[in-house]
PDB file of C-alpha atoms in Angstrom:
ATOM      1  CA  MET A   1      -8.530 -94.957 -99.082  1.00 95.00           C
ATOM      2  CA  THR A   2      -5.250 -94.587 -98.115  1.00 98.00           C
ATOM      3  CA  GLY A   3      -2.276 -93.958-100.264  1.00 98.00           C
ATOM      4  CA  ILE A   4       1.360 -94.020 -99.693  1.00 98.00           C
ATOM      5  CA  TYR A   5       3.748 -91.359-101.766  1.00 98.00           C
ATOM      6  CA  TRP A   6       7.210 -92.297-101.966  1.00 98.00           C
ATOM      7  CA  ASP A   7      10.163 -90.140-102.597  1.00 98.00           C
ATOM      8  CA  CYS A   8      12.989 -92.088-104.430  1.00 95.00           C
ATOM      9  CA  ASP A   9      16.374 -90.841-103.930  1.00 91.00           C
ATOM     10  CA  GLY A  10      17.709 -91.255-100.472  1.00 92.00           C
ATOM     11  CA  THR A  11      14.204 -92.928 -99.335  1.00 97.00           C
ATOM     12  CA  LEU A  12      13.894 -95.950-101.760  1.00 97.00           C
ATOM     13  CA  MET A  13      17.100 -95.852-103.021  1.00 93.00           C
ATOM     14  CA  ASN A  14      20.645 -95.103-101.891  1.00 89.00           C
ATOM     15  CA  THR A  15      21.193 -92.828-104.839  1.00 82.00           C
ATOM     16  CA  GLU A  16      21.841 -89.581-102.888  1.00 75.00           C
ATOM     17  CA  SER A  17      25.645 -90.451-103.055  1.00 78.00           C
ATOM     18  CA  ALA A  18      25.321 -91.921-106.533  1.00 82.00           C
ATOM     19  CA  TYR A  19      23.977 -88.372-107.877  1.00 83.00           C
ATOM     20  CA  ALA A  20      26.873 -86.631-106.022  1.00 87.00           C
ATOM     21  CA  TYR A  21      29.379 -88.988-107.729  1.00 88.00           C
ATOM     22  CA  ALA A  22      27.876 -88.588-110.943  1.00 91.00           C
ATOM     23  CA  TRP A  23      27.842 -84.831-110.777  1.00 94.00           C
ATOM     24  CA  GLN A  24      31.439 -84.889-109.841  1.00 94.00           C
ATOM     25  CA  GLU A  25      32.252 -86.892-112.525  1.00 95.00           C
ATOM     26  CA  VAL A  26      30.444 -84.720-115.115  1.00 96.00           C
ATOM     27  CA  LEU A  27      31.936 -81.749-113.829  1.00 97.00           C
ATOM     28  CA  LYS A  28      35.403 -83.471-113.578  1.00 96.00           C
ATOM     29  CA  ARG A  29      35.297 -84.223-117.276  1.00 96.00           C
ATOM     30  CA  ARG A  30      35.025 -80.600-118.029  1.00 96.00           C
ATOM     31  CA  ASN A  31      37.937 -79.654-115.779  1.00 96.00           C
ATOM     32  CA  LEU A  32      36.196 -78.664-112.581  1.00 96.00           C
ATOM     33  CA  ASP A  33      37.292 -80.924-109.870  1.00 96.00           C
ATOM     34  CA  LEU A  34      35.175 -80.654-106.566  1.00 95.00           C
ATOM     35  CA  PRO A  35      35.199 -82.508-103.324  1.00 94.00           C
ATOM     36  CA  ILE A  36      32.513 -84.892-103.016  1.00 90.00           C
ATOM     37  CA  ASP A  37      31.017 -83.166 -99.605  1.00 89.00           C
ATOM     38  CA  HIS A  38      30.553 -80.369-101.754  1.00 91.00           C
ATOM     39  CA  PHE A  39      27.549 -81.675-103.565  1.00 88.00           C
ATOM     40  CA  ASP A  40      25.791 -82.298-100.041  1.00 82.00           C
ATOM     41  CA  ASN A  41      24.293 -78.845-100.568  1.00 82.00           C
ATOM     42  CA  TYR A  42      22.250 -80.118-103.383  1.00 83.00           C
ATOM     43  CA  VAL A  43      20.652 -83.097-101.885  1.00 78.00           C
ATOM     44  CA  GLY A  44      16.692 -83.034-102.563  1.00 73.00           C
ATOM     45  CA  ILE A  45      17.024 -79.845-104.653  1.00 79.00           C
ATOM     46  CA  ASP A  46      15.396 -79.665-108.276  1.00 80.00           C
ATOM     47  CA  ASP A  47      17.815 -80.811-110.689  1.00 83.00           C
ATOM     48  CA  LYS A  48      17.401 -77.882-113.065  1.00 86.00           C
ATOM     49  CA  LEU A  49      18.491 -75.532-110.515  1.00 89.00           C
ATOM     50  CA  VAL A  50      21.623 -77.636-109.952  1.00 92.00           C
ATOM     51  CA  HIS A  51      22.354 -77.462-113.652  1.00 95.00           C
ATOM     52  CA  LYS A  52      21.791 -73.833-113.744  1.00 94.00           C
ATOM     53  CA  LYS A  53      24.200 -73.350-110.838  1.00 94.00           C
ATOM     54  CA  TYR A  54      27.039 -75.256-112.479  1.00 96.00           C
ATOM     55  CA  SER A  55      26.394 -73.999-115.973  1.00 96.00           C
ATOM     56  CA  GLU A  56      27.815 -70.682-114.537  1.00 96.00           C
ATOM     57  CA  LYS A  57      31.244 -72.362-113.714  1.00 95.00           C
ATOM     58  CA  VAL A  58      31.642 -74.626-116.813  1.00 96.00           C
ATOM     59  CA  GLU A  59      30.148 -75.182-120.335  1.00 96.00           C
ATOM     60  CA  LEU A  60      27.627 -78.003-119.573  1.00 97.00           C
ATOM     61  CA  PRO A  61      25.211 -79.316-122.510  1.00 96.00           C
ATOM     62  CA  SER A  62      21.570 -78.689-122.317  1.00 94.00           C
ATOM     63  CA  PHE A  63      19.816 -79.687-119.138  1.00 91.00           C
ATOM     64  CA  SER A  64      18.202 -82.739-120.609  1.00 86.00           C
ATOM     65  CA  GLU A  65      21.737 -83.897-122.172  1.00 93.00           C
ATOM     66  CA  THR A  66      23.292 -83.531-118.886  1.00 95.00           C
ATOM     67  CA  MET A  67      20.550 -85.314-117.013  1.00 88.00           C
ATOM     68  CA  ASP A  68      21.088 -88.219-119.598  1.00 87.00           C
ATOM     69  CA  GLU A  69      24.855 -88.060-119.054  1.00 93.00           C
ATOM     70  CA  ILE A  70      24.082 -88.371-115.138  1.00 90.00           C
ATOM     71  CA  ALA A  71      21.595 -91.085-115.345  1.00 83.00           C
ATOM     72  CA  LEU A  72      23.877 -93.255-117.443  1.00 85.00           C
ATOM     73  CA  ILE A  73      26.523 -92.895-114.904  1.00 89.00           C
ATOM     74  CA  ILE A  74      24.077 -93.747-112.224  1.00 83.00           C
ATOM     75  CA  ILE A  75      22.541 -96.763-113.993  1.00 79.00           C
ATOM     76  CA  ASP A  76      26.105 -97.997-114.913  1.00 81.00           C
ATOM     77  CA  ASN A  77      26.788 -98.154-111.401  1.00 78.00           C
ATOM     78  CA  PHE A  78      23.457 -99.520-110.046  1.00 76.00           C
ATOM     79  CA  THR A  79      23.859-102.462-107.678  1.00 71.00           C
ATOM     80  CA  ALA A  80      21.410-104.593-105.576  1.00 63.00           C
ATOM     81  CA  GLN A  81      22.439-102.753-102.662  1.00 67.00           C
ATOM     82  CA  THR A  82      20.904 -99.485-103.843  1.00 86.00           C
ATOM     83  CA  LEU A  83      17.688-100.166-102.986  1.00 91.00           C
ATOM     84  CA  TYR A  84      16.819-100.288 -99.509  1.00 95.00           C
ATOM     85  CA  SER A  85      15.550-103.360 -97.986  1.00 95.00           C
ATOM     86  CA  ASP A  86      13.248-101.785 -95.473  1.00 98.00           C
ATOM     87  CA  ALA A  87      11.608 -99.748 -98.407  1.00 98.00           C
ATOM     88  CA  TYR A  88      11.422-102.674-100.544  1.00 97.00           C
ATOM     89  CA  LYS A  89       9.534-104.766 -97.935  1.00 98.00           C
ATOM     90  CA  CYS A  90       6.905-102.120 -97.559  1.00 98.00           C
ATOM     91  CA  LEU A  91       6.466-101.550-101.145  1.00 98.00           C
ATOM     92  CA  ASP A  92       5.923-105.326-101.542  1.00 98.00           C
ATOM     93  CA  TYR A  93       3.620-105.663 -98.682  1.00 98.00           C
ATOM     94  CA  PHE A  94       1.368-102.918 -99.461  1.00 98.00           C
ATOM     95  CA  PHE A  95       1.185-103.883-103.156  1.00 98.00           C
ATOM     96  CA  LYS A  96      -0.098-107.173-101.832  1.00 98.00           C
ATOM     97  CA  GLU A  97      -2.702-105.241 -99.813  1.00 98.00           C
ATOM     98  CA  ASN A  98      -3.734-103.183-102.609  1.00 98.00           C
ATOM     99  CA  TRP A  99      -2.855 -99.976-100.907  1.00 98.00           C
ATOM    100  CA  PRO A 100      -2.359 -97.358-103.895  1.00 98.00           C
ATOM    101  CA  GLN A 101       1.336 -96.189-104.089  1.00 98.00           C
ATOM    102  CA  ALA A 102       3.211 -93.359-106.083  1.00 98.00           C
ATOM    103  CA  CYS A 103       6.453 -92.659-106.599  1.00 98.00           C
ATOM    104  CA  VAL A 104       7.097 -88.787-106.497  1.00 98.00           C
ATOM    105  CA  SER A 105      10.369 -87.380-107.023  1.00 96.00           C
ATOM    106  CA  ALA A 106      11.978 -84.053-107.873  1.00 92.00           C
ATOM    107  CA  SER A 107      14.373 -85.763-110.686  1.00 88.00           C
ATOM    108  CA  PRO A 108      13.087 -85.628-114.202  1.00 87.00           C
ATOM    109  CA  GLN A 109      10.421 -88.044-115.298  1.00 93.00           C
ATOM    110  CA  LYS A 110      12.672 -90.106-117.837  1.00 89.00           C
ATOM    111  CA  ALA A 111      15.429 -90.407-115.156  1.00 86.00           C
ATOM    112  CA  LEU A 112      13.103 -91.425-112.440  1.00 91.00           C
ATOM    113  CA  GLU A 113      11.584 -94.168-114.788  1.00 93.00           C
ATOM    114  CA  ASP A 114      15.006 -95.427-115.651  1.00 87.00           C
ATOM    115  CA  LYS A 115      15.903 -95.893-111.950  1.00 88.00           C
ATOM    116  CA  LEU A 116      12.644 -97.420-110.909  1.00 93.00           C
ATOM    117  CA  HIS A 117      13.141-100.070-113.849  1.00 91.00           C
ATOM    118  CA  LYS A 118      16.619-100.824-113.107  1.00 87.00           C
ATOM    119  CA  ALA A 119      15.445-101.581-109.331  1.00 90.00           C
ATOM    120  CA  GLU A 120      12.650-103.611-110.859  1.00 92.00           C
ATOM    121  CA  ILE A 121      10.407-102.117-108.744  1.00 96.00           C
ATOM    122  CA  THR A 122       7.923-100.282-111.079  1.00 97.00           C
ATOM    123  CA  GLN A 123       5.243-102.846-110.944  1.00 98.00           C
ATOM    124  CA  PHE A 124       4.650-101.481-107.272  1.00 98.00           C
ATOM    125  CA  PHE A 125       3.301 -98.046-108.249  1.00 98.00           C
ATOM    126  CA  ASP A 126       0.132 -97.023-109.675  1.00 98.00           C
ATOM    127  CA  TYR A 127       1.665 -93.608-110.575  1.00 98.00           C
ATOM    128  CA  VAL A 128       5.154 -92.252-111.066  1.00 98.00           C
ATOM    129  CA  LEU A 129       5.658 -88.516-111.204  1.00 98.00           C
ATOM    130  CA  GLY A 130       8.859 -86.862-111.997  1.00 96.00           C
ATOM    131  CA  GLY A 131       9.568 -83.099-110.872  1.00 93.00           C
ATOM    132  CA  ASP A 132       9.741 -81.724-114.661  1.00 91.00           C
ATOM    133  CA  SER A 133       5.789 -82.028-114.340  1.00 92.00           C
ATOM    134  CA  VAL A 134       5.464 -79.045-112.104  1.00 93.00           C
ATOM    135  CA  ARG A 135       8.506 -76.911-112.934  1.00 86.00           C
ATOM    136  CA  PRO A 136       9.012 -74.323-111.700  1.00 88.00           C
ATOM    137  CA  ARG A 137       7.243 -75.691-108.686  1.00 93.00           C
ATOM    138  CA  ASN A 138       8.925 -78.640-107.888  1.00 93.00           C
ATOM    139  CA  LYS A 139       9.904 -79.422-104.199  1.00 95.00           C
ATOM    140  CA  PRO A 140       9.993 -77.800-101.885  1.00 95.00           C
ATOM    141  CA  PHE A 141       6.511 -76.537-103.274  1.00 97.00           C
ATOM    142  CA  PRO A 142       3.567 -78.812-102.543  1.00 98.00           C
ATOM    143  CA  ASP A 143       2.360 -78.994-106.031  1.00 98.00           C
ATOM    144  CA  ILE A 144       4.147 -82.147-107.123  1.00 98.00           C
ATOM    145  CA  TYR A 145       2.253 -84.102-104.080  1.00 98.00           C
ATOM    146  CA  ASN A 146      -0.952 -82.082-104.803  1.00 98.00           C
ATOM    147  CA  LEU A 147      -0.867 -83.446-108.432  1.00 98.00           C
ATOM    148  CA  ALA A 148       0.111 -87.058-107.330  1.00 98.00           C
ATOM    149  CA  ILE A 149      -2.757 -87.242-104.855  1.00 98.00           C
ATOM    150  CA  SER A 150      -5.212 -85.819-107.151  1.00 98.00           C
ATOM    151  CA  LYS A 151      -4.169 -88.783-109.785  1.00 97.00           C
ATOM    152  CA  LEU A 152      -4.623 -91.544-107.220  1.00 97.00           C
ATOM    153  CA  GLY A 153      -7.748 -90.012-105.769  1.00 97.00           C
ATOM    154  CA  THR A 154      -6.913 -90.965-102.004  1.00 98.00           C
ATOM    155  CA  SER A 155      -8.648 -89.478 -98.998  1.00 97.00           C
ATOM    156  CA  LYS A 156      -5.788 -90.247 -96.642  1.00 98.00           C
ATOM    157  CA  ASN A 157      -2.051 -89.673 -97.488  1.00 98.00           C
ATOM    158  CA  ILE A 158       1.252 -90.790 -96.052  1.00 98.00           C
ATOM    159  CA  ILE A 159       4.405 -89.218 -97.602  1.00 98.00           C
ATOM    160  CA  VAL A 160       7.609 -90.635 -97.016  1.00 98.00           C
ATOM    161  CA  GLU A 161      10.666 -88.467 -97.549  1.00 98.00           C
ATOM    162  CA  ASP A 162      14.490 -88.302 -96.590  1.00 96.00           C
ATOM    163  CA  SER A 163      15.456 -84.472 -96.928  1.00 94.00           C
ATOM    164  CA  PRO A 164      14.304 -81.255 -95.970  1.00 95.00           C
ATOM    165  CA  PRO A 165      12.964 -79.815 -99.298  1.00 95.00           C
ATOM    166  CA  GLY A 166      10.820 -83.028 -99.682  1.00 96.00           C
ATOM    167  CA  ILE A 167       9.405 -82.842 -96.143  1.00 98.00           C
ATOM    168  CA  GLN A 168       8.562 -79.155 -96.637  1.00 98.00           C
ATOM    169  CA  SER A 169       6.770 -80.225-100.072  1.00 98.00           C
ATOM    170  CA  GLY A 170       4.856 -82.799 -98.126  1.00 98.00           C
ATOM    171  CA  LYS A 171       3.964 -80.610 -95.358  1.00 98.00           C
ATOM    172  CA  SER A 172       2.734 -77.740 -97.542  1.00 98.00           C
ATOM    173  CA  SER A 173       0.371 -80.264 -99.275  1.00 98.00           C
ATOM    174  CA  ASN A 174      -1.310 -80.728 -95.689  1.00 98.00           C
ATOM    175  CA  ASN A 175      -0.454 -84.560 -95.502  1.00 98.00           C
ATOM    176  CA  TYR A 176       1.040 -86.643 -92.912  1.00 98.00           C
ATOM    177  CA  VAL A 177       5.077 -86.845 -93.710  1.00 98.00           C
ATOM    178  CA  VAL A 178       7.358 -89.684 -92.565  1.00 98.00           C
ATOM    179  CA  ALA A 179      10.887 -88.560 -92.500  1.00 98.00           C
ATOM    180  CA  ILE A 180      13.284 -91.544 -92.911  1.00 98.00           C
ATOM    181  CA  ASP A 181      16.733 -90.969 -91.281  1.00 98.00           C
ATOM    182  CA  ARG A 182      19.289 -92.370 -93.634  1.00 95.00           C
ATOM    183  CA  GLY A 183      22.112 -90.515 -91.891  1.00 91.00           C
ATOM    184  CA  ILE A 184      22.498 -87.549 -94.199  1.00 87.00           C
ATOM    185  CA  PHE A 185      20.555 -85.153 -92.320  1.00 91.00           C
ATOM    186  CA  SER A 186      20.559 -84.218 -88.716  1.00 94.00           C
ATOM    187  CA  LYS A 187      17.354 -84.487 -86.279  1.00 96.00           C
ATOM    188  CA  LYS A 188      16.765 -80.911 -86.490  1.00 97.00           C
ATOM    189  CA  GLU A 189      16.861 -80.846 -90.367  1.00 96.00           C
ATOM    190  CA  LEU A 190      14.262 -83.516 -90.448  1.00 98.00           C
ATOM    191  CA  SER A 191      12.167 -82.193 -87.519  1.00 98.00           C
ATOM    192  CA  ASN A 192       9.295 -80.706 -89.731  1.00 98.00           C
ATOM    193  CA  ALA A 193       8.205 -84.136 -90.559  1.00 98.00           C
ATOM    194  CA  ASP A 194       5.283 -85.557 -88.379  1.00 98.00           C
ATOM    195  CA  ILE A 195       7.491 -88.664 -87.269  1.00 98.00           C
ATOM    196  CA  ILE A 196      11.160 -89.415 -87.823  1.00 98.00           C
ATOM    197  CA  VAL A 197      12.215 -93.125 -88.071  1.00 98.00           C
ATOM    198  CA  GLN A 198      15.263 -94.983 -88.622  1.00 98.00           C
ATOM    199  CA  GLU A 199      13.669 -97.826 -90.287  1.00 98.00           C
ATOM    200  CA  LEU A 200      10.488 -98.330 -92.353  1.00 98.00           C
ATOM    201  CA  THR A 201       8.038-101.223 -91.491  1.00 98.00           C
ATOM    202  CA  PRO A 202       4.684-102.114 -92.523  1.00 98.00           C
ATOM    203  CA  ASP A 203       3.470-101.857 -88.953  1.00 98.00           C
ATOM    204  CA  LEU A 204       4.733 -98.197 -88.924  1.00 98.00           C
ATOM    205  CA  PHE A 205       2.216 -97.348 -91.843  1.00 98.00           C
ATOM    206  CA  ILE A 206      -0.533 -99.319 -90.503  1.00 98.00           C
ATOM    207  CA  GLU A 207      -0.350 -97.579 -87.013  1.00 98.00           C
ATOM    208  CA  ILE A 208      -0.242 -94.200 -89.011  1.00 98.00           C
ATOM    209  CA  ASN A 209      -3.171 -95.010 -90.913  1.00 98.00           C
ATOM    210  CA  LYS A 210      -5.117 -95.542 -87.727  1.00 97.00           C
ATOM    211  CA  SER A 211      -4.585 -92.322 -86.726  1.00 96.00           C
ATOM    212  CA  LEU A 212      -5.340 -90.218 -89.945  1.00 96.00           C
TER     213      LEU A 212
END
């Protein structure tokens, strides 16, 4: 049985920029005004590490309180365009084909579930796993994918990621990794994936499955 394991931010949803703007707003409220491109350095990185980094510069509330504040900013600005249409088509197709699917994100569980609920795609997933379940070994370590795969019990696995830490996590779990190029990272930065694509289609996954 083949399972598809989806990263969330940047893969399913155009929330990488939303996270950057949310962090910018959180810090601006505390008198630290940083340019938006500064936050590119933290795409795909465990939120706990980002929180620790900025806590050295300003007085932030606890990690969970900060994540709640960020999630609220993102959810308040969530639109229909936040969900990538190519990812949605694949989710819907393989849901109807009864392929097991999981959403596996470095984000905290509650924030992840809130985003999936807001996007109205929770029903597509057999399992949803946030990064706080495997701390301190979140992405780029393989633990999060190893755990998700053990939960679904699939023998063949396709992981979909958009960032270098996520790709490293997937490859370190010894599974096939698709890198979706959303224009944030260079081809070189995505090159550790088994394949780099500009668009996600059901045919892509069907062909990969034949080779596994």
